[in-house]
mmCIF file of C-alpha atoms in Angstrom:
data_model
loop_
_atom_site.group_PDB
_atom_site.id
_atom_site.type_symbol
_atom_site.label_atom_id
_atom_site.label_comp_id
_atom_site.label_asym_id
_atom_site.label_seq_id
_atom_site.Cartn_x
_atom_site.Cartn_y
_atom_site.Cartn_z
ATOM 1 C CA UNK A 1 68.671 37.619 -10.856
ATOM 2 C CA UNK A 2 67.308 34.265 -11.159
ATOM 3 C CA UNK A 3 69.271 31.240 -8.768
ATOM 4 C CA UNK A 4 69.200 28.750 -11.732
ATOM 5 C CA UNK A 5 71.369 30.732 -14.124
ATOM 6 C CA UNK A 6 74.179 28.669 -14.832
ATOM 7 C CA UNK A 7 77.900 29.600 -15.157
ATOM 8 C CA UNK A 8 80.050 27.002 -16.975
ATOM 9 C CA UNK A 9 80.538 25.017 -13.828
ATOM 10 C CA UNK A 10 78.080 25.551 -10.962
ATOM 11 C CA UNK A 11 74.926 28.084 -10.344
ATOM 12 C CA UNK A 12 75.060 32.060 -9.635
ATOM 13 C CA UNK A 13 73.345 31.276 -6.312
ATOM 14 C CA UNK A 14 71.711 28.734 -3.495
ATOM 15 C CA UNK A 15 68.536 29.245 -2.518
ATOM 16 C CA UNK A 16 67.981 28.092 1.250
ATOM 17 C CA UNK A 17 65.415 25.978 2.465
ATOM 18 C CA UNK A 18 65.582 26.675 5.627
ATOM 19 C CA UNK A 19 63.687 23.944 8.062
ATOM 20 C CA UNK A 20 61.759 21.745 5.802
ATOM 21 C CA UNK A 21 58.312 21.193 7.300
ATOM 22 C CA UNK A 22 58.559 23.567 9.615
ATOM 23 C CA UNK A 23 58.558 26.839 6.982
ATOM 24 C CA UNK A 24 54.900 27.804 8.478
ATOM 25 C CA UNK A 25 56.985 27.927 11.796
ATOM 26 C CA UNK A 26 59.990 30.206 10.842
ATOM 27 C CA UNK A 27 58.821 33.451 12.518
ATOM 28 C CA UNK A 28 58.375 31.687 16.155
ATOM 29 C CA UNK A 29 61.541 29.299 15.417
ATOM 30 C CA UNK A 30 63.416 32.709 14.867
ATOM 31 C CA UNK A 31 62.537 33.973 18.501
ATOM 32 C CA UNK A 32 64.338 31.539 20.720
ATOM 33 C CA UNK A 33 67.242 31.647 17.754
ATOM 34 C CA UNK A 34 67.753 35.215 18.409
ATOM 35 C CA UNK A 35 67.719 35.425 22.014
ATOM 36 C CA UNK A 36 70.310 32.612 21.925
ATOM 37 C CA UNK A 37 72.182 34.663 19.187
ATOM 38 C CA UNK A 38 71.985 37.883 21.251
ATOM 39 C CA UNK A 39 72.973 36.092 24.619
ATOM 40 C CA UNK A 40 76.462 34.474 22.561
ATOM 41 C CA UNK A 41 77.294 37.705 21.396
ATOM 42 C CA UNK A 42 76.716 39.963 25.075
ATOM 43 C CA UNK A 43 78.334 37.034 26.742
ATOM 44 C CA UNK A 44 81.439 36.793 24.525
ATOM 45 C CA UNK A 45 82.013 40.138 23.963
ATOM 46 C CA UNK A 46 81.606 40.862 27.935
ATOM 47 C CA UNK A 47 84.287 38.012 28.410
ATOM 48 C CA UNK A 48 86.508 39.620 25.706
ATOM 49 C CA UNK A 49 86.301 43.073 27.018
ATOM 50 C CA UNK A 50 86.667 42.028 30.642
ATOM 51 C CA UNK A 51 89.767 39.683 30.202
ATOM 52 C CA UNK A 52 91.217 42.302 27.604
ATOM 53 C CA UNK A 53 90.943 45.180 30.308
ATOM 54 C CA UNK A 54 91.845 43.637 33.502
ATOM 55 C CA UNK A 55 95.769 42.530 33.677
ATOM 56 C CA UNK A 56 95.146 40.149 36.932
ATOM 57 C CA UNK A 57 93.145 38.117 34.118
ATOM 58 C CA UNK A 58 96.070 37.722 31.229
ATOM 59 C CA UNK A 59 96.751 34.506 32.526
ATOM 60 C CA UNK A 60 97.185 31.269 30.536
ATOM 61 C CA UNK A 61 93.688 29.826 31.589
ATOM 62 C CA UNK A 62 92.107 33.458 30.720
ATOM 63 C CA UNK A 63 94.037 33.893 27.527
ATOM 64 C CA UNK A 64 92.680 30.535 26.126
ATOM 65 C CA UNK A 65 89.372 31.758 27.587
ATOM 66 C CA UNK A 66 89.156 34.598 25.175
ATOM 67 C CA UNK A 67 90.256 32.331 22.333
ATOM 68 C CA UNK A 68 87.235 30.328 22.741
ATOM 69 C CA UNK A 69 85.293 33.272 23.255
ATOM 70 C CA UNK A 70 86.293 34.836 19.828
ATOM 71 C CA UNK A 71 85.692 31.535 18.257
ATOM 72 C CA UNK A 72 81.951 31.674 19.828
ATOM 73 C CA UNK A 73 81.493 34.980 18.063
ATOM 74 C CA UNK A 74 82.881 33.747 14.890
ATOM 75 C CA UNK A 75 80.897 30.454 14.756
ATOM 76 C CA UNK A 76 78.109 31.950 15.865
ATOM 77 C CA UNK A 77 78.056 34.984 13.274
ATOM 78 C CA UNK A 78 78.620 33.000 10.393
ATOM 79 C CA UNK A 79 75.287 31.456 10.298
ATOM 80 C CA UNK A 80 72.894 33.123 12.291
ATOM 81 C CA UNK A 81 72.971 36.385 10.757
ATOM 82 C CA UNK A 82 71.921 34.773 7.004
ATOM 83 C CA UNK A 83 69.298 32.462 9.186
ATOM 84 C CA UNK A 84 67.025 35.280 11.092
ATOM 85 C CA UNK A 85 67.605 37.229 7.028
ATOM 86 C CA UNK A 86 65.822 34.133 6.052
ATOM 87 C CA UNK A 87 63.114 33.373 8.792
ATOM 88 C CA UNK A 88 61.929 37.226 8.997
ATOM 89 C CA UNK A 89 62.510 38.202 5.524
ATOM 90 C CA UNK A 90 62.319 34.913 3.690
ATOM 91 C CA UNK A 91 66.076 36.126 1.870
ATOM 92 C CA UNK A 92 66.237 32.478 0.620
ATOM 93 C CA UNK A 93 69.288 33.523 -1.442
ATOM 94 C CA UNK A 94 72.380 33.023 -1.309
ATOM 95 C CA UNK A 95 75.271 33.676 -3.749
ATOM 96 C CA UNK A 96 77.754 30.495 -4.815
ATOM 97 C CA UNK A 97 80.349 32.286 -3.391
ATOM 98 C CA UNK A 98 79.215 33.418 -0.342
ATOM 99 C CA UNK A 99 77.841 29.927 0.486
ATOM 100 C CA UNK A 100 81.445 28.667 0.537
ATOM 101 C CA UNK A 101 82.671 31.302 2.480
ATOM 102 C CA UNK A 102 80.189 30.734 4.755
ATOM 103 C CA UNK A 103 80.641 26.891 5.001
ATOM 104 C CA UNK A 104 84.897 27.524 5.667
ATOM 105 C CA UNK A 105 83.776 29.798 8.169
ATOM 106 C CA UNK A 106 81.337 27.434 9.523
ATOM 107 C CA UNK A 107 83.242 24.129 10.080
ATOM 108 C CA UNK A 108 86.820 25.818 10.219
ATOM 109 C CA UNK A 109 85.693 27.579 13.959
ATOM 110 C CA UNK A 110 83.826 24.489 14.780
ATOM 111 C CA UNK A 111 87.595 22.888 14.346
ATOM 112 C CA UNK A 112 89.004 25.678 16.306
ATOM 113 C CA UNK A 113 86.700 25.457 19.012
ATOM 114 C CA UNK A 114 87.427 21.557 19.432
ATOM 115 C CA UNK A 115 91.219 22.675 19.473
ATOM 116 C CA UNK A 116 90.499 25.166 21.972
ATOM 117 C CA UNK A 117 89.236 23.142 24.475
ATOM 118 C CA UNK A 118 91.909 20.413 24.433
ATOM 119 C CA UNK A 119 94.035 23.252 25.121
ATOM 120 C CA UNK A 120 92.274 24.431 28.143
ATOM 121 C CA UNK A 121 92.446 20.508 29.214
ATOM 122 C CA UNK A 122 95.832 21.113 28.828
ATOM 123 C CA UNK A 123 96.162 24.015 31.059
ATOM 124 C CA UNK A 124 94.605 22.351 33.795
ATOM 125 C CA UNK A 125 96.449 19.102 33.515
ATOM 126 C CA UNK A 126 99.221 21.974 33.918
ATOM 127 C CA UNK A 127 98.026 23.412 36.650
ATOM 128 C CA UNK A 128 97.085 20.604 38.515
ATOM 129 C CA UNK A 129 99.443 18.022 37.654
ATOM 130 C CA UNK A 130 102.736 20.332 38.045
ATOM 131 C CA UNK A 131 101.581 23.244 39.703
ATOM 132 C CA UNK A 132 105.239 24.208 40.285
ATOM 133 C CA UNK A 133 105.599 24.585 36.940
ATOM 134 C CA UNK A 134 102.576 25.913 35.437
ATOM 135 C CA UNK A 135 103.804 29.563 34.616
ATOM 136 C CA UNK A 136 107.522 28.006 32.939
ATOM 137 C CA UNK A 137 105.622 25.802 30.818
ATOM 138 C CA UNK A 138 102.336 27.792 29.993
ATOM 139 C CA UNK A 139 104.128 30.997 28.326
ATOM 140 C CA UNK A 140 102.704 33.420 26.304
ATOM 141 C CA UNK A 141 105.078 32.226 23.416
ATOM 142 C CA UNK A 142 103.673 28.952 23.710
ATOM 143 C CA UNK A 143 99.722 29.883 24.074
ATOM 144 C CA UNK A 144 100.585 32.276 21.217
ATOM 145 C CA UNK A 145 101.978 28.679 19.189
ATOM 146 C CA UNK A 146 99.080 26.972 20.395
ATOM 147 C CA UNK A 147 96.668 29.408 18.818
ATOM 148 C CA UNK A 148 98.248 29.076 15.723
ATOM 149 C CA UNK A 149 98.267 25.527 15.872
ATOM 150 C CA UNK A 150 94.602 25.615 16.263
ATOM 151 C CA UNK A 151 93.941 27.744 13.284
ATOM 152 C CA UNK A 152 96.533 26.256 10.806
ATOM 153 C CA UNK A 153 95.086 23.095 11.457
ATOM 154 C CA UNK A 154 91.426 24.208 10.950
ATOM 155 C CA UNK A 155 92.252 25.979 7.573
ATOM 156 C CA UNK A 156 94.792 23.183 6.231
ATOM 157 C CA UNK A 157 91.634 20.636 6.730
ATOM 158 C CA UNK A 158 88.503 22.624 5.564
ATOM 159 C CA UNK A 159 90.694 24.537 2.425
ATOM 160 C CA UNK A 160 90.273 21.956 -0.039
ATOM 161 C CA UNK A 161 86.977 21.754 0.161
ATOM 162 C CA UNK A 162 85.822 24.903 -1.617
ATOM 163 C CA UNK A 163 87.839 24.539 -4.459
ATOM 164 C CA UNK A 164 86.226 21.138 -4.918
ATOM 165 C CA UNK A 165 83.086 22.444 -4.921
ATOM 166 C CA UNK A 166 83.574 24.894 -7.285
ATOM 167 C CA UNK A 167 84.632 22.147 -9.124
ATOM 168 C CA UNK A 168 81.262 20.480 -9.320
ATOM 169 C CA UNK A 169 78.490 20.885 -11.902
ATOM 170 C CA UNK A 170 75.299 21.030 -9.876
ATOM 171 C CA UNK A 171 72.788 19.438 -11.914
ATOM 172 C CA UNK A 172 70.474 18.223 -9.028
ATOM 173 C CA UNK A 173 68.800 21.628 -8.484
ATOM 174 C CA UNK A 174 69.740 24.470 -6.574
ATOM 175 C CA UNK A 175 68.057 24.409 -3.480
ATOM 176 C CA UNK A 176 69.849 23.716 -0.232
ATOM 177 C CA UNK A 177 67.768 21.401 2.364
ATOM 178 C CA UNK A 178 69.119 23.365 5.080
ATOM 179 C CA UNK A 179 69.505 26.491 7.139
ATOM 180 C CA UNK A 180 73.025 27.325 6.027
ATOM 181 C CA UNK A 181 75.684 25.834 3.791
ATOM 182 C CA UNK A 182 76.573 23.003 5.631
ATOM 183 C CA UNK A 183 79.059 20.520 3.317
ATOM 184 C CA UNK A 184 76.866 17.792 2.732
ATOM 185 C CA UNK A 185 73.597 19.682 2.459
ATOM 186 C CA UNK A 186 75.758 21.061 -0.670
ATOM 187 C CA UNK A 187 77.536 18.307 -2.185
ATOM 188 C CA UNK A 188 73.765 16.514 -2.242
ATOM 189 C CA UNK A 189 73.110 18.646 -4.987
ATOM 190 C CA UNK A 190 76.383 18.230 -6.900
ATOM 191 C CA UNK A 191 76.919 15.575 -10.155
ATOM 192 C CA UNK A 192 80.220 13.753 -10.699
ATOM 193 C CA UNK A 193 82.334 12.074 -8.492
ATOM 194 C CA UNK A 194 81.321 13.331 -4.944
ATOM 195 C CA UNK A 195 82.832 10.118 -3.221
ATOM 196 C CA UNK A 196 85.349 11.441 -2.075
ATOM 197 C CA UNK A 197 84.167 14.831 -0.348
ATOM 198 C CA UNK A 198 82.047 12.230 1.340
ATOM 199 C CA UNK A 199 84.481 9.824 3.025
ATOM 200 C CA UNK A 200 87.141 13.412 3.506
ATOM 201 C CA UNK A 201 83.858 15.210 5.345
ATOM 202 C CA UNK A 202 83.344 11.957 7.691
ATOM 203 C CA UNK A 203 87.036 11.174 8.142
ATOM 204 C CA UNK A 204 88.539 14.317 9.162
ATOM 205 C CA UNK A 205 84.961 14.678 11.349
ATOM 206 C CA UNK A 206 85.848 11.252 13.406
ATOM 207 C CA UNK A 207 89.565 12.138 13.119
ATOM 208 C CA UNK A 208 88.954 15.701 15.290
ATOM 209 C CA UNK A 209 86.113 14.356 17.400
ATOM 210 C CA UNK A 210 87.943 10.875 17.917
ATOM 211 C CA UNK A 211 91.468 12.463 18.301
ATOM 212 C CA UNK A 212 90.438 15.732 20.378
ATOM 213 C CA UNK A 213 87.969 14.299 22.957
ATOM 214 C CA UNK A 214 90.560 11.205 23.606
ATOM 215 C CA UNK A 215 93.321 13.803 24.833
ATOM 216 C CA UNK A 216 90.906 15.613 26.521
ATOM 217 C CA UNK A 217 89.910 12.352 28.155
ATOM 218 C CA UNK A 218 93.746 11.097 28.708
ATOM 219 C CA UNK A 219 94.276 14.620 30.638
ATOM 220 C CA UNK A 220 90.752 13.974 33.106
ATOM 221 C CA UNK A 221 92.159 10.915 33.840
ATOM 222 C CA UNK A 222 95.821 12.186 34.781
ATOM 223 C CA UNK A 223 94.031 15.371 36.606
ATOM 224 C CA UNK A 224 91.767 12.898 38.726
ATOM 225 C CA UNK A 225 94.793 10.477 39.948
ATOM 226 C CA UNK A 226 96.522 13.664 40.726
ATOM 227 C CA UNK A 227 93.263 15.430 43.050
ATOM 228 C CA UNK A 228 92.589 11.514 44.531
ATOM 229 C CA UNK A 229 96.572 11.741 45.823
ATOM 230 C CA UNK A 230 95.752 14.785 47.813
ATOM 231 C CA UNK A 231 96.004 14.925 51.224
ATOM 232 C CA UNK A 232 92.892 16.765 52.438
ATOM 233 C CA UNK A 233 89.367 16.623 51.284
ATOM 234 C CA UNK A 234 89.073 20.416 50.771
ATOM 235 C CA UNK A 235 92.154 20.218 48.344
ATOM 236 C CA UNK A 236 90.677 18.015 46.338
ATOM 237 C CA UNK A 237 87.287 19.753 46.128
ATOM 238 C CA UNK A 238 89.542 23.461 45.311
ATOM 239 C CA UNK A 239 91.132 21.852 42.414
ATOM 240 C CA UNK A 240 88.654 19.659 41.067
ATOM 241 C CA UNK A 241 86.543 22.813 41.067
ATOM 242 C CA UNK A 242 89.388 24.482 39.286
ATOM 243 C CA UNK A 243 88.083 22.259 36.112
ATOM 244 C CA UNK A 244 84.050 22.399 36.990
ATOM 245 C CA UNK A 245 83.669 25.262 34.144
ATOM 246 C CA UNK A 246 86.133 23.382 31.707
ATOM 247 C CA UNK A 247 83.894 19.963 32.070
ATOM 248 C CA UNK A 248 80.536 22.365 31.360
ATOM 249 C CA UNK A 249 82.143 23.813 27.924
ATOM 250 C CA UNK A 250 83.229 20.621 26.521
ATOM 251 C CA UNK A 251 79.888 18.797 27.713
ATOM 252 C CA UNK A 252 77.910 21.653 25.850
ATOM 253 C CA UNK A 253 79.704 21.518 22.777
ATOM 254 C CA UNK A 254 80.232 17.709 22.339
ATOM 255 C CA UNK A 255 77.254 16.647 23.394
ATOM 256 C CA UNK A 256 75.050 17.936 20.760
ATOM 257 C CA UNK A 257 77.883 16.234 18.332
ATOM 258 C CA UNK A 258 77.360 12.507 19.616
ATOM 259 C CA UNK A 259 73.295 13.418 19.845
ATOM 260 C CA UNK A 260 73.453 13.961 16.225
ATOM 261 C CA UNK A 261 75.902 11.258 15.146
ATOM 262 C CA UNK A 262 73.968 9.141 16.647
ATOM 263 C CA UNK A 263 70.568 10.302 15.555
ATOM 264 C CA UNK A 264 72.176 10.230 11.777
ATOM 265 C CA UNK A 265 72.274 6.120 12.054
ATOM 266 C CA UNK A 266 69.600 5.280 15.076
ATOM 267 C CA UNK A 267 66.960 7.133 13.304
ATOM 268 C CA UNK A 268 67.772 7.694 9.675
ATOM 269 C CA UNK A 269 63.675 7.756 9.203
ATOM 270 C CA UNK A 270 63.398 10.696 11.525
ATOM 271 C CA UNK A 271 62.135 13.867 9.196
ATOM 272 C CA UNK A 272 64.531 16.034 8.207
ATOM 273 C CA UNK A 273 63.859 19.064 10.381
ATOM 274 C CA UNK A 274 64.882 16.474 13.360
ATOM 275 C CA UNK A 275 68.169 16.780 12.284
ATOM 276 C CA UNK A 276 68.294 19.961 11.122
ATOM 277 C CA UNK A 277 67.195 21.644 14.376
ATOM 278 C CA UNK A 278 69.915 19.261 16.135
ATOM 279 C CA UNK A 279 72.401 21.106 13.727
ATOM 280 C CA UNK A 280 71.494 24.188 14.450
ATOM 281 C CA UNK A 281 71.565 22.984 18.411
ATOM 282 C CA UNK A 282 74.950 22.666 17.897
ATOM 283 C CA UNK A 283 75.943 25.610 16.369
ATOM 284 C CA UNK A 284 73.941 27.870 19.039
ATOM 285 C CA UNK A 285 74.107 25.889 22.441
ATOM 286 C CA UNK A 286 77.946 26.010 23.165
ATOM 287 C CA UNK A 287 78.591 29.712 22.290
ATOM 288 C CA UNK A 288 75.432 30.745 24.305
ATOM 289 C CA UNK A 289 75.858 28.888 27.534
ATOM 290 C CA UNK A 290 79.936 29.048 27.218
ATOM 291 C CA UNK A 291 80.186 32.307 29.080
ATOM 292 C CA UNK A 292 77.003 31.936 31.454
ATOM 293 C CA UNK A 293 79.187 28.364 32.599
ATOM 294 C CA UNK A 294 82.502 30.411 33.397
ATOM 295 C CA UNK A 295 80.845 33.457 34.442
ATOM 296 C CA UNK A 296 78.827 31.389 37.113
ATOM 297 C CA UNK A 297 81.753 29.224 37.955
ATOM 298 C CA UNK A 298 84.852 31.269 37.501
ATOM 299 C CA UNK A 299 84.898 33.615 40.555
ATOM 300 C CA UNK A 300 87.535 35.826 39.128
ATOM 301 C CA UNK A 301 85.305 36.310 36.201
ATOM 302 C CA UNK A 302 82.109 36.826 38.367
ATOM 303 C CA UNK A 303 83.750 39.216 40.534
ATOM 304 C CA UNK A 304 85.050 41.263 37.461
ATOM 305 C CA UNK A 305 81.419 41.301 35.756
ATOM 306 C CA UNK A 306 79.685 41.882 38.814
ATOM 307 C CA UNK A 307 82.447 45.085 39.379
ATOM 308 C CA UNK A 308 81.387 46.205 36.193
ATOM 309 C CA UNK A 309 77.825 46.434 36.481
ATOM 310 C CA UNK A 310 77.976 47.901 39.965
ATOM 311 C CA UNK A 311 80.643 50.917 38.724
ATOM 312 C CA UNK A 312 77.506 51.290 36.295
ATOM 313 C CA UNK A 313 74.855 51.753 38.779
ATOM 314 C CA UNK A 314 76.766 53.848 40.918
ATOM 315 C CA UNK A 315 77.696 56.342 37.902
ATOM 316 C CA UNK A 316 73.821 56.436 36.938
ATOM 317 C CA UNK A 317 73.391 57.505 40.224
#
């Protein structure tokens, strides 16, 4: 089937790029892109299993750990998959369809994830600010409410923008600059009025980014008066380090962000691969290192993991 046959409104399929300038490099580009794929998927589905199996674990802090986890595997799997099918393979294709599946799935978890982790600032702002209190406020009504909070907003924001790209006639070619569908990598090649999936991709970007980090910031701030008005040194130290693994997750997944904000108006020159590998950065660092961070950090988690690998060695022998 050939990409550029044209329905009345927009082509049969994308064909995907990949890295530009670096297409001579897929097959070694592909190796540390796996690995990282294969470590987020063991590590997340090790967290999953562990906190699903082990009661002592179903508590509010663990319960939003496995929603973050789940969002890893989701984020993770909606790209990477598709991106080793085109590095090993060079499956370029991709149908119209599927492309906007893929990019709902894509920026809809990313949305989640940032939800996620003002939630866990939450639970520690909990935990440490009115420790009293934690379990009456944290229920599992509530983190239930929260989830769905998390999702509904995600899907309210990133549904309209499929059905405006179907909308579009794509007249500028059909090959996406890019490793996946990300929005504007798509709406580049769209004719019309694209304005205004423009300023809606960049606004409700800033307004999660903007909105999410401040709260998480507003609850670090409330969470360090509260350790600095503790009595002993040690105290402070146990529940600072309460929040050690929390501070690692959102460092890896907003960091990349603000790298390649930044990047996008510092060095506009920069070739394109630059900012596609920081992209893909994003999309691969957070889920990967988010369970090595609590698995180090979280000794509850440690102990279970560790547990479970040493009930396998004695059963083997």
């Amino acid at each position: 089937m050939l990409v550029n046959n044209i329905t009345s409104t927009h082509p049969v399929a994308f064909l995907l790029m990949g890295i530009p300038g670096l297409e001579h490099l897929h097959i070694w580009i592909s190796i540390p892109f796996c690995s990282a794929y294969t470590l987020a998927v063991l590590g997340n589905c090790t967290l999953l299993f562990i906190i699903r199996v082990d009661a002592a674990l179903h508590e509010p802090m663990y319960l939003f750990l496995a929603m973050l986890a789940a969002i890893d595997l989701v984020l993770s799997s909606s790209t990477l998959p598709k991106m080793l099918s085109l590095f090993w393979f060079r499956d370029r294709e991709i149908n119209f369809h599927a492309c906007l599946i893929q990019m709902f799935f894509l920026h809809s978890f990313a949305i989640m994830e940032s939800a996620m982790l003002l939630a866990m600032a939450f639970d520690r702002y909990v935990a440490i600010c009115k420790p009293l209190h934690y379990t009456t406020i944290l229920t599992k009504p509530l983190i239930i409410k929260i989830g769905l909070a998390a999702v509904t907003r995600a899907v309210t924001l990133m549904t309209p923008l499929p059905f405006l790209l179907r909308s579009f006639h794509y007249c500028r070619g059909t090959v996406i600059a890019h490793c996946y569908c990300e929005h504007m990598a798509v709406v580049r090649l769209a004719c019309g009025y694209t304005r205004f999936n423009n300023i809606y991709g960049i606004a409700v970007a800033m307004f999660i980014v903007v909105l999410d980090l401040l709260f998480v910031i507003l609850s670090y701030i409330f969470i360090l008066r509260a350790v600095l008005q503790l009595a002993s040194q040690e105290a402070r130290y146990k529940a600072f380090g309460t929040c050690v693994s929390h501070i690692g997750a959102i460092l890896a997944f907003y960091t990349p962000v603000v790298i390649s904000s930044v990047m996008h108006r510092v060095a506009r020159r920069a070739a394109p691969h630059v900012h596609i590998l920081l992209a893909n950065f994003y999309l691969l660092f957070p889920p990967m290192v988010n369970p090595i961070i609590y698995g180090v950090k979280t000794k509850q988690i440690r102990e279970r993991v560790l547990g479970l690998f040493l009930r396998k060695d004695l059963k083997g022998e």
